[in-house]
Short mmCIF file of N, CA and C in Angstrom, two decimals:
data_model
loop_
_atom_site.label_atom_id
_atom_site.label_comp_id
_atom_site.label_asym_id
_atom_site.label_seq_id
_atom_site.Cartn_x
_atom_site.Cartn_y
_atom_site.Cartn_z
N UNK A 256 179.87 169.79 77.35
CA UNK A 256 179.25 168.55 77.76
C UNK A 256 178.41 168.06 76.58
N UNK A 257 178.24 166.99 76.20
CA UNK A 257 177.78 166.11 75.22
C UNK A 257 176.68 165.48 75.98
N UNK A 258 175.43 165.93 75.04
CA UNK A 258 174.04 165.63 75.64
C UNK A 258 173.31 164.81 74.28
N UNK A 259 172.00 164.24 74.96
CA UNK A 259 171.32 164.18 73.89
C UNK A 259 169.88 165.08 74.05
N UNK A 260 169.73 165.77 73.03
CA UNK A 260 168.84 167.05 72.67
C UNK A 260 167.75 166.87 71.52
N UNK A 261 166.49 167.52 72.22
CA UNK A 261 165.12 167.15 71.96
C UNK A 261 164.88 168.85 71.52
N UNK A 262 165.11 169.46 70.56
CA UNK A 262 164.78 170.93 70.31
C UNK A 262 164.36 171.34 68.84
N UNK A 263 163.22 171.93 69.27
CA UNK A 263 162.50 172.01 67.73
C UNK A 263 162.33 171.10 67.33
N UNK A 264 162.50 170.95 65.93
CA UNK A 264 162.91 169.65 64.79
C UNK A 264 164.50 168.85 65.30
N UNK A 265 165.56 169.58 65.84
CA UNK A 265 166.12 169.06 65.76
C UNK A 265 165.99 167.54 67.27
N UNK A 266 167.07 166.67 66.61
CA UNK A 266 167.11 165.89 67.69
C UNK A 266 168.31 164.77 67.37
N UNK A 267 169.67 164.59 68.45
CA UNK A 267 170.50 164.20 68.86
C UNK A 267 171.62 164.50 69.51
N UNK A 268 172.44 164.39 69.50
CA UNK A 268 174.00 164.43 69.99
C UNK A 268 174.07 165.43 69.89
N UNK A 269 174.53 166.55 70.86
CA UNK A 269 174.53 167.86 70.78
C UNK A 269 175.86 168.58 71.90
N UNK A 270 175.98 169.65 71.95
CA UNK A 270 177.37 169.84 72.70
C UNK A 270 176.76 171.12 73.43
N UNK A 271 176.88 171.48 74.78
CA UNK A 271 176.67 172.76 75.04
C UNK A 271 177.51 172.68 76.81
N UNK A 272 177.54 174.09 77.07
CA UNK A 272 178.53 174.28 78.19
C UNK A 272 177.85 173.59 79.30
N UNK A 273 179.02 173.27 80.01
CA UNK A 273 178.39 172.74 81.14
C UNK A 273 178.19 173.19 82.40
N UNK A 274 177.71 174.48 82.30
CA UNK A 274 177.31 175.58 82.87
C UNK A 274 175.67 175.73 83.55
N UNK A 275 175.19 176.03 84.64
CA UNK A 275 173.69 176.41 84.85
C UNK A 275 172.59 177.64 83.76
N UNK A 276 173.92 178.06 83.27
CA UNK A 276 173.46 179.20 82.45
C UNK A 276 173.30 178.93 81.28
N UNK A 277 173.95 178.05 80.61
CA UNK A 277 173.80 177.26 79.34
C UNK A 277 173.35 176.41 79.28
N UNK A 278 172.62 175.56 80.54
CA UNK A 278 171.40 174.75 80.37
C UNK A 278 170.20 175.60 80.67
N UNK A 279 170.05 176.21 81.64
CA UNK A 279 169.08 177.17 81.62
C UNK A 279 168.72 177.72 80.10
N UNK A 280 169.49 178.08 79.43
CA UNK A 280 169.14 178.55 78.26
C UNK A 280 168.91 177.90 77.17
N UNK A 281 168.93 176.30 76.86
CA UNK A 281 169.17 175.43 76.39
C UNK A 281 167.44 174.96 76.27
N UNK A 282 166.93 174.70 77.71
CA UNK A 282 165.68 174.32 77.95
C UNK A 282 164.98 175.65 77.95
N UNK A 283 165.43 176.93 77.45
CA UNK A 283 164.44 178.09 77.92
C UNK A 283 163.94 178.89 79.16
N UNK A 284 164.52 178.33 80.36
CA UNK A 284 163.99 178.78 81.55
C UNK A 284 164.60 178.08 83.17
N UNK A 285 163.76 177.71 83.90
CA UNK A 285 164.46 176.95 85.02
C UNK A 285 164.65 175.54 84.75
N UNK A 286 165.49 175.28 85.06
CA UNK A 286 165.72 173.50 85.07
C UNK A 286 165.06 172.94 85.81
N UNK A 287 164.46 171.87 85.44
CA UNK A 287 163.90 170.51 86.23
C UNK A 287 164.72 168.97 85.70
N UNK A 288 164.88 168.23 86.78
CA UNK A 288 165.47 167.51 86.35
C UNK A 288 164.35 166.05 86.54
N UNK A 289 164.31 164.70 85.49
CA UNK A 289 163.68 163.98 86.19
C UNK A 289 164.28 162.42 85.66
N UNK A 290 164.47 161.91 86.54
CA UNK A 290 165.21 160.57 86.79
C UNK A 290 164.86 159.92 85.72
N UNK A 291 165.76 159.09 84.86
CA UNK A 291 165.41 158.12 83.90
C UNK A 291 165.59 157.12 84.14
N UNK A 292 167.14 156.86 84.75
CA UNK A 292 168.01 155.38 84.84
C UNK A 292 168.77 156.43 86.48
N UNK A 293 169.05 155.47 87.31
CA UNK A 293 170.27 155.25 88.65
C UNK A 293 171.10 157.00 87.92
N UNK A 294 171.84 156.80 86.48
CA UNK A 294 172.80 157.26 85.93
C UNK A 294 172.34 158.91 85.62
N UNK A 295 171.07 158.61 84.60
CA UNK A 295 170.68 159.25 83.72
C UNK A 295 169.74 160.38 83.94
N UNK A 296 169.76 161.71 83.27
CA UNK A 296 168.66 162.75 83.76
C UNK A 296 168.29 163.06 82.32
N UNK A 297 167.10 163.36 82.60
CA UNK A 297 166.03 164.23 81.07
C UNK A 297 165.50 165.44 82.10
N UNK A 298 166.23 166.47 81.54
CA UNK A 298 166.52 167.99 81.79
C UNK A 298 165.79 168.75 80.85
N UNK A 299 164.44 169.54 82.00
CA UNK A 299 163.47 170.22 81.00
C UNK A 299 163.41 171.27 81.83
N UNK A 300 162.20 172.26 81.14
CA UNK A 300 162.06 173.50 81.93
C UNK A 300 161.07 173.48 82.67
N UNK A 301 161.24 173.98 83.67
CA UNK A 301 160.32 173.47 85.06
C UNK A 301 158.97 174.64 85.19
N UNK A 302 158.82 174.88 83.95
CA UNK A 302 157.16 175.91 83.72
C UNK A 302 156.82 175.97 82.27
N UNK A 303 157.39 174.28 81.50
CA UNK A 303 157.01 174.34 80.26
C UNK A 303 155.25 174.51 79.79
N UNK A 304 154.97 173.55 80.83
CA UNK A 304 153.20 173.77 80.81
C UNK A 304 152.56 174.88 81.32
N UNK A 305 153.46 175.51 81.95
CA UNK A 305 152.81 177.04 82.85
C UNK A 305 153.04 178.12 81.66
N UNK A 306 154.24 178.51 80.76
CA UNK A 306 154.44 179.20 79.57
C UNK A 306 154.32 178.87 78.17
N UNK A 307 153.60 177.71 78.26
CA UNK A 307 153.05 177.48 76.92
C UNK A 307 153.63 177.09 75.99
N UNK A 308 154.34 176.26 76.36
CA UNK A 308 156.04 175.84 75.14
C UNK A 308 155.20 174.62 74.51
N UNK A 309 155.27 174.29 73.44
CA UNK A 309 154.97 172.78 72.77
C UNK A 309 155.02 171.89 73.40
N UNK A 310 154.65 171.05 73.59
CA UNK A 310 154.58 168.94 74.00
C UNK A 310 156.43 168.94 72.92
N UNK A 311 157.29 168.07 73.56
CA UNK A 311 158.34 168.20 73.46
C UNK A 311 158.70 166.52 73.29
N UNK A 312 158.73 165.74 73.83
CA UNK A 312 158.74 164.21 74.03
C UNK A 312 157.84 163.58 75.11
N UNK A 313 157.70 162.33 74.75
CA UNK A 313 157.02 161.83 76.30
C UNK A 313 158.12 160.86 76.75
N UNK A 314 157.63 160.42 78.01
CA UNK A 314 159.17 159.26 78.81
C UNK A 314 157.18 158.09 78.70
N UNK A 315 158.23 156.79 78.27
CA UNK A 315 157.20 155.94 78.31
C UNK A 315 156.35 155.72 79.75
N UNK A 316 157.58 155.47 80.33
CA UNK A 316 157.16 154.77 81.63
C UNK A 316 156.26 155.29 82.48
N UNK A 317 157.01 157.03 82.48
CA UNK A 317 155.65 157.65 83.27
C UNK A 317 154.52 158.39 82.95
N UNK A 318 154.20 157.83 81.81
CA UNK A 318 153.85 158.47 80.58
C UNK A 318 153.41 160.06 81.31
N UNK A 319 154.80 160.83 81.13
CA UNK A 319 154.38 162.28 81.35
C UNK A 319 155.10 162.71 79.99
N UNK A 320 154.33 163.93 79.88
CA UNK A 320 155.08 164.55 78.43
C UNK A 320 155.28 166.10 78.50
N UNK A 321 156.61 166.07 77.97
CA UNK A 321 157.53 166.61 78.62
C UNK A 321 156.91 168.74 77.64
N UNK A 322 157.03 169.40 77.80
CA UNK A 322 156.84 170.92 77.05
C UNK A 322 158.75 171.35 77.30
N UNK A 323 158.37 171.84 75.66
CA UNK A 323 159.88 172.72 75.90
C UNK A 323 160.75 171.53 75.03
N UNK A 324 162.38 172.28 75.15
CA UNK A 324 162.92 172.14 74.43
C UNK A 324 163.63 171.32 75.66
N UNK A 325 164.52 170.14 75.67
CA UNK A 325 164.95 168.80 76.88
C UNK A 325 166.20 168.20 76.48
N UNK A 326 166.71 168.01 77.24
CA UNK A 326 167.91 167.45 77.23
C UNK A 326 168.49 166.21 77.80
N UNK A 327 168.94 165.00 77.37
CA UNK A 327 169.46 163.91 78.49
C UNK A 327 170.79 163.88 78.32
N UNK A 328 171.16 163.63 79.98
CA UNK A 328 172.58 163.81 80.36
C UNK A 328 172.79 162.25 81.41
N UNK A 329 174.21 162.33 81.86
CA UNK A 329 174.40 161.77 82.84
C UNK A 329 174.14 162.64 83.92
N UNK A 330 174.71 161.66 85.23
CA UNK A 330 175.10 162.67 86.14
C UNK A 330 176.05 162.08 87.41
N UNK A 331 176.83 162.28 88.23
CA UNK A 331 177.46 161.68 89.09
C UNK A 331 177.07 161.56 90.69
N UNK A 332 177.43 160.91 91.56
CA UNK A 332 177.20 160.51 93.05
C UNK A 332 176.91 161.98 93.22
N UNK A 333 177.22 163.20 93.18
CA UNK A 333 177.22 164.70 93.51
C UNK A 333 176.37 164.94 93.14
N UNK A 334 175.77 164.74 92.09
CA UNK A 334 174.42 165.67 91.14
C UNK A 334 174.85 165.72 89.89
N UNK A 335 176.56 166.08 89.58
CA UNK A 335 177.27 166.94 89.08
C UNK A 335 176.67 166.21 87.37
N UNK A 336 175.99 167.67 86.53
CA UNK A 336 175.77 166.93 84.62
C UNK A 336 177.39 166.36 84.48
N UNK A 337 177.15 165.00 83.83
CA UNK A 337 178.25 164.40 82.97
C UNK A 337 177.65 164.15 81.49
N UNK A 338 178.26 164.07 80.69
CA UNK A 338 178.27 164.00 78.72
C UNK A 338 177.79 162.37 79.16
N UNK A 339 176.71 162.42 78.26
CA UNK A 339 175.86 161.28 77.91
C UNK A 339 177.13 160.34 76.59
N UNK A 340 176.58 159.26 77.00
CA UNK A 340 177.58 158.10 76.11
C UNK A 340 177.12 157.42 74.98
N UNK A 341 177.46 157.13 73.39
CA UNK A 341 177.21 156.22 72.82
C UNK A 341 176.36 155.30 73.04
N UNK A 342 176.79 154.49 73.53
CA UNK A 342 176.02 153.42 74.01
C UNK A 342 174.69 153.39 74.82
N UNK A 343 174.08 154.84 75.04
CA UNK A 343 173.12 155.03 76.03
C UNK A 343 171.87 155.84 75.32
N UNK A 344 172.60 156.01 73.72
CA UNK A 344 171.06 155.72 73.14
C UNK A 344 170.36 154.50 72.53
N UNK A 345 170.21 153.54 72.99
CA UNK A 345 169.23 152.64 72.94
C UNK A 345 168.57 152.65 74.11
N UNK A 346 169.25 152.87 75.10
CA UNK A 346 167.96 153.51 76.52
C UNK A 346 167.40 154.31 76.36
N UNK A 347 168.02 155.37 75.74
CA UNK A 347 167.01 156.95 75.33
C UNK A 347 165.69 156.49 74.55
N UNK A 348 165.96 155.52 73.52
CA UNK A 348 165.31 155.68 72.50
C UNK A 348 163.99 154.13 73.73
N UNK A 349 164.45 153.77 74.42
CA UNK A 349 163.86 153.14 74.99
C UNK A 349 162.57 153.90 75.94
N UNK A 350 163.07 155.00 76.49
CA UNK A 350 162.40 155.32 77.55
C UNK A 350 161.84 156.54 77.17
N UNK A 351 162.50 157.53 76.36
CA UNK A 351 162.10 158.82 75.65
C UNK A 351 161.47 158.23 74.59
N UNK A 352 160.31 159.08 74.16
CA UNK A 352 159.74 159.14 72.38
C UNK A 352 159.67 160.69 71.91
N UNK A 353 159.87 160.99 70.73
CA UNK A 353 159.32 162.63 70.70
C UNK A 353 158.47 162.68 70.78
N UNK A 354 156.94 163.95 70.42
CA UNK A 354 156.00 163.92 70.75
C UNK A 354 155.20 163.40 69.01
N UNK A 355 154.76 163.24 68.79
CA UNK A 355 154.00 163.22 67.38
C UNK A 355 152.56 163.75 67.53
N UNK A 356 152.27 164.14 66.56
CA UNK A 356 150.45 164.85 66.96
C UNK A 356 149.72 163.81 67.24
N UNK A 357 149.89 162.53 67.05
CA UNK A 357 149.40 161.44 66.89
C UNK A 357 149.32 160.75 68.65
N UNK A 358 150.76 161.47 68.96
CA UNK A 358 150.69 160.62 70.66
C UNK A 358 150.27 162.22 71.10
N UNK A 359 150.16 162.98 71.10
CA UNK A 359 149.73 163.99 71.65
C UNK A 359 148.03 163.80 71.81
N UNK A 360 147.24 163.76 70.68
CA UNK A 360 145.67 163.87 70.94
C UNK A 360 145.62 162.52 71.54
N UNK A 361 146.31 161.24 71.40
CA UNK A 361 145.73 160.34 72.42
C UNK A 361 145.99 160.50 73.82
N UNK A 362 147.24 161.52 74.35
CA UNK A 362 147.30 161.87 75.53
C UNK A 362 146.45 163.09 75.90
N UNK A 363 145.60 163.77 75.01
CA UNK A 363 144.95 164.34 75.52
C UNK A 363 143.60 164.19 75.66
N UNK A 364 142.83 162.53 74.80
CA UNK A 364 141.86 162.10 75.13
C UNK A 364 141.72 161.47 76.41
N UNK A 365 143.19 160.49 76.94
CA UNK A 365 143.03 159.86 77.83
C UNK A 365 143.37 160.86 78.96
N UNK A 366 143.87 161.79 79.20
CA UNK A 366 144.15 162.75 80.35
C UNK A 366 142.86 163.61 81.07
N UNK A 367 142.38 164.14 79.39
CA UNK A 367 141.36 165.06 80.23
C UNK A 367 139.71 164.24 79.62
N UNK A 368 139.61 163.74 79.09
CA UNK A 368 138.35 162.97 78.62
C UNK A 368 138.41 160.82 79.15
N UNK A 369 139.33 160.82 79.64
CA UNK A 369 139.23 159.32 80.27
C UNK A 369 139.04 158.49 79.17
N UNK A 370 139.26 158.79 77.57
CA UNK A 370 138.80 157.81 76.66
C UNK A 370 140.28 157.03 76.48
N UNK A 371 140.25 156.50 75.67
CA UNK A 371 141.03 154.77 75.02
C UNK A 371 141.22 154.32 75.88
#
């Protein structure tokens, strides 16, 4: 399955099985899945903040930010992961950002100190 992948340094177009076990291992741990688009999922590990993994990307909209290593996929009427498309990174790049130290300390002034 053809994803787009947020890991380490790296980041894009990436290929991995389309298996529970090879996303599980992909994100490091249990899957969480959280709605982007009708279509679209950004697939993280569902105790990135509980095990201490890095700030990973944020999603604009809800401005939550994501720990761990993440993945965006499709998905179908079933649930079922489908390979993310060409054309569906300019939404990514729309709704995902990576993290930068820069958006990190302002999310952590405004989260736990109420400043900007």
């Amino acid at each position: 399955m053809r994803v787009y992948g947020f890991k380490k340094d790296e980041q894009g177009f990436m290929d991995i099985e389309n298996t529970l076990q090879a996303e599980q291992e992909f994100v490091g741990g249990l899957i969480e899945c959280t709605v982007l688009t009708e279509e679209i999922d950004l697939v993280c590990n569902d105790e990135g903040w509980l095990i201490g993994l890095e700030p990973r990307v944020m999603i604009r909209e809800l401005e939550t930010i994501i720990a761990g290593d993440c993945f965006i996929c499709r998905h179908d009427r079933q649930g079922n992961f489908k390979s993310i498309k060409d054309e569906d990174l300019e939404l990514i790049n729309s709704k995902v950002k990576p993290i930068s130290e820069e958006a990190l300390f302002k999310a952590v002034l405004l989260n736990y100190f109420g400043l900007l």
